[in-house]
C-alpha atoms as a PDB file:
ATOM      1  CA  UNK A   1     -45.108  18.326 -44.802  1.00  0.00           C
ATOM      2  CA  UNK A   2     -45.027  20.731 -42.083  1.00  0.00           C
ATOM      3  CA  UNK A   3     -43.374  20.379 -38.906  1.00  0.00           C
ATOM      4  CA  UNK A   4     -44.830  20.497 -35.676  1.00  0.00           C
ATOM      5  CA  UNK A   5     -43.681  23.367 -33.506  1.00  0.00           C
ATOM      6  CA  UNK A   6     -44.023  22.939 -29.619  1.00  0.00           C
ATOM      7  CA  UNK A   7     -44.978  26.141 -27.638  1.00  0.00           C
ATOM      8  CA  UNK A   8     -44.918  26.607 -24.127  1.00  0.00           C
ATOM      9  CA  UNK A   9     -49.010  25.914 -24.296  1.00  0.00           C
ATOM     10  CA  UNK A  10     -48.409  22.824 -25.401  1.00  0.00           C
ATOM     11  CA  UNK A  11     -46.400  22.047 -22.364  1.00  0.00           C
ATOM     12  CA  UNK A  12     -48.299  20.231 -19.218  1.00  0.00           C
ATOM     13  CA  UNK A  13     -48.764  22.370 -16.262  1.00  0.00           C
ATOM     14  CA  UNK A  14     -46.840  20.330 -13.899  1.00  0.00           C
ATOM     15  CA  UNK A  15     -43.831  20.413 -15.342  1.00  0.00           C
ATOM     16  CA  UNK A  16     -41.446  22.575 -13.673  1.00  0.00           C
ATOM     17  CA  UNK A  17     -38.410  24.736 -15.783  1.00  0.00           C
ATOM     18  CA  UNK A  18     -36.230  24.544 -13.073  1.00  0.00           C
ATOM     19  CA  UNK A  19     -34.316  21.720 -11.653  1.00  0.00           C
ATOM     20  CA  UNK A  20     -31.474  21.438  -9.232  1.00  0.00           C
ATOM     21  CA  UNK A  21     -28.052  20.105  -9.816  1.00  0.00           C
ATOM     22  CA  UNK A  22     -26.422  18.418  -6.679  1.00  0.00           C
ATOM     23  CA  UNK A  23     -23.009  17.370  -7.539  1.00  0.00           C
ATOM     24  CA  UNK A  24     -21.603  14.667  -5.138  1.00  0.00           C
ATOM     25  CA  UNK A  25     -17.924  14.092  -5.102  1.00  0.00           C
ATOM     26  CA  UNK A  26     -16.694  10.855  -4.913  1.00  0.00           C
ATOM     27  CA  UNK A  27     -14.628  10.249  -2.180  1.00  0.00           C
ATOM     28  CA  UNK A  28     -11.640   8.515  -4.209  1.00  0.00           C
ATOM     29  CA  UNK A  29      -9.010   6.886  -2.376  1.00  0.00           C
ATOM     30  CA  UNK A  30      -5.558   6.810  -3.772  1.00  0.00           C
ATOM     31  CA  UNK A  31      -4.271   3.113  -4.364  1.00  0.00           C
ATOM     32  CA  UNK A  32      -1.516   2.053  -2.439  1.00  0.00           C
ATOM     33  CA  UNK A  33       2.143   2.432  -3.480  1.00  0.00           C
ATOM     34  CA  UNK A  34       4.658  -0.363  -3.657  1.00  0.00           C
ATOM     35  CA  UNK A  35       8.388   0.271  -2.948  1.00  0.00           C
ATOM     36  CA  UNK A  36      10.493  -2.250  -5.396  1.00  0.00           C
ATOM     37  CA  UNK A  37      13.510  -3.146  -3.776  1.00  0.00           C
ATOM     38  CA  UNK A  38      17.110  -5.201  -4.423  1.00  0.00           C
ATOM     39  CA  UNK A  39      18.653  -6.945  -2.052  1.00  0.00           C
ATOM     40  CA  UNK A  40      22.537  -7.396  -1.772  1.00  0.00           C
ATOM     41  CA  UNK A  41      24.040 -10.770  -2.844  1.00  0.00           C
ATOM     42  CA  UNK A  42      27.844 -11.685  -2.547  1.00  0.00           C
ATOM     43  CA  UNK A  43      27.651 -13.129  -6.497  1.00  0.00           C
ATOM     44  CA  UNK A  44      25.862 -10.798  -8.868  1.00  0.00           C
ATOM     45  CA  UNK A  45      28.537  -8.651 -10.027  1.00  0.00           C
ATOM     46  CA  UNK A  46      28.314  -4.517  -9.598  1.00  0.00           C
ATOM     47  CA  UNK A  47      27.803  -4.051 -13.305  1.00  0.00           C
ATOM     48  CA  UNK A  48      24.880  -6.337 -13.807  1.00  0.00           C
ATOM     49  CA  UNK A  49      23.395  -4.264 -10.839  1.00  0.00           C
ATOM     50  CA  UNK A  50      24.349  -0.677 -12.588  1.00  0.00           C
ATOM     51  CA  UNK A  51      23.002  -2.330 -16.276  1.00  0.00           C
ATOM     52  CA  UNK A  52      19.519  -3.325 -14.429  1.00  0.00           C
ATOM     53  CA  UNK A  53      19.115  -0.182 -12.966  1.00  0.00           C
ATOM     54  CA  UNK A  54      19.340   1.589 -15.985  1.00  0.00           C
ATOM     55  CA  UNK A  55      17.531  -0.983 -17.986  1.00  0.00           C
ATOM     56  CA  UNK A  56      14.394  -1.278 -15.874  1.00  0.00           C
ATOM     57  CA  UNK A  57      14.354   1.625 -14.228  1.00  0.00           C
ATOM     58  CA  UNK A  58      15.448   4.328 -16.357  1.00  0.00           C
ATOM     59  CA  UNK A  59      18.382   5.966 -14.331  1.00  0.00           C
ATOM     60  CA  UNK A  60      21.438   7.280 -15.730  1.00  0.00           C
ATOM     61  CA  UNK A  61      24.245   5.316 -14.766  1.00  0.00           C
ATOM     62  CA  UNK A  62      25.500   7.724 -11.819  1.00  0.00           C
ATOM     63  CA  UNK A  63      22.196   7.034  -9.991  1.00  0.00           C
ATOM     64  CA  UNK A  64      22.289   3.652 -10.877  1.00  0.00           C
ATOM     65  CA  UNK A  65      26.157   3.525  -9.217  1.00  0.00           C
ATOM     66  CA  UNK A  66      25.276   5.214  -6.474  1.00  0.00           C
ATOM     67  CA  UNK A  67      22.274   2.981  -5.678  1.00  0.00           C
ATOM     68  CA  UNK A  68      24.069   0.036  -6.783  1.00  0.00           C
ATOM     69  CA  UNK A  69      26.745   1.111  -3.906  1.00  0.00           C
ATOM     70  CA  UNK A  70      23.882   1.480  -1.376  1.00  0.00           C
ATOM     71  CA  UNK A  71      22.486  -1.905  -1.950  1.00  0.00           C
ATOM     72  CA  UNK A  72      26.423  -3.353  -1.640  1.00  0.00           C
ATOM     73  CA  UNK A  73      26.952  -1.260   1.554  1.00  0.00           C
ATOM     74  CA  UNK A  74      23.745  -1.440   3.437  1.00  0.00           C
ATOM     75  CA  UNK A  75      22.176  -4.745   2.213  1.00  0.00           C
ATOM     76  CA  UNK A  76      18.887  -3.587   0.070  1.00  0.00           C
ATOM     77  CA  UNK A  77      17.727  -0.254  -1.230  1.00  0.00           C
ATOM     78  CA  UNK A  78      13.934   1.126  -2.648  1.00  0.00           C
ATOM     79  CA  UNK A  79      14.802   1.896  -6.356  1.00  0.00           C
ATOM     80  CA  UNK A  80      11.473   3.241  -6.976  1.00  0.00           C
ATOM     81  CA  UNK A  81       7.710   3.099  -5.922  1.00  0.00           C
ATOM     82  CA  UNK A  82       4.617   2.806  -8.197  1.00  0.00           C
ATOM     83  CA  UNK A  83       1.475   0.955  -8.417  1.00  0.00           C
ATOM     84  CA  UNK A  84       1.049  -2.366  -7.654  1.00  0.00           C
ATOM     85  CA  UNK A  85       0.700  -3.650 -11.799  1.00  0.00           C
ATOM     86  CA  UNK A  86       3.673  -1.651 -12.404  1.00  0.00           C
ATOM     87  CA  UNK A  87       5.684  -2.864  -9.161  1.00  0.00           C
ATOM     88  CA  UNK A  88       4.774  -6.432  -9.869  1.00  0.00           C
ATOM     89  CA  UNK A  89       6.191  -6.248 -13.691  1.00  0.00           C
ATOM     90  CA  UNK A  90       9.327  -4.393 -12.744  1.00  0.00           C
ATOM     91  CA  UNK A  91      10.262  -7.160 -10.306  1.00  0.00           C
ATOM     92  CA  UNK A  92       9.379 -10.088 -12.594  1.00  0.00           C
ATOM     93  CA  UNK A  93      11.462  -8.528 -15.361  1.00  0.00           C
ATOM     94  CA  UNK A  94      14.334  -7.885 -13.142  1.00  0.00           C
ATOM     95  CA  UNK A  95      14.055 -11.487 -11.820  1.00  0.00           C
ATOM     96  CA  UNK A  96      13.813 -13.065 -15.181  1.00  0.00           C
ATOM     97  CA  UNK A  97      16.903 -11.076 -16.281  1.00  0.00           C
ATOM     98  CA  UNK A  98      19.051 -11.908 -13.405  1.00  0.00           C
ATOM     99  CA  UNK A  99      18.082 -15.745 -14.021  1.00  0.00           C
ATOM    100  CA  UNK A 100      18.714 -15.454 -17.582  1.00  0.00           C
ATOM    101  CA  UNK A 101      22.110 -14.285 -17.047  1.00  0.00           C
ATOM    102  CA  UNK A 102      22.705 -16.727 -13.966  1.00  0.00           C
ATOM    103  CA  UNK A 103      22.889 -14.317 -11.173  1.00  0.00           C
ATOM    104  CA  UNK A 104      21.025 -14.315  -8.326  1.00  0.00           C
ATOM    105  CA  UNK A 105      19.754 -10.689  -8.145  1.00  0.00           C
ATOM    106  CA  UNK A 106      16.692 -10.684  -5.654  1.00  0.00           C
ATOM    107  CA  UNK A 107      14.278  -7.996  -6.306  1.00  0.00           C
ATOM    108  CA  UNK A 108      11.046  -7.634  -4.308  1.00  0.00           C
ATOM    109  CA  UNK A 109       8.066  -5.103  -3.741  1.00  0.00           C
ATOM    110  CA  UNK A 110       6.639  -4.016  -0.673  1.00  0.00           C
ATOM    111  CA  UNK A 111       3.638  -1.600   0.280  1.00  0.00           C
ATOM    112  CA  UNK A 112       4.533   1.763   1.323  1.00  0.00           C
ATOM    113  CA  UNK A 113       3.554   2.834   4.360  1.00  0.00           C
END
């Protein structure tokens, strides 16, 4: 069976061969970021805080030790800045880990300005 060919003469006269592309760039807003903070207490051993920082925040021992000292000396320290979901997960992981090891370590998050 022969195939039908469509030629320019077969097209309706009102069809225009040109077209205009308008690209509108959507205005996307970056999602807010959240600081994860560790709070000092008088009972959680410093070694445990270092372990938490290495395990849940991927810090090397020197970095973890430095942040642990900041928490100890200043009462709190920012240990990372993340999207809401990741910050929330980190806080939950740290709090669960501290509870399972019977330490009162507190970890919170707050919106970064």
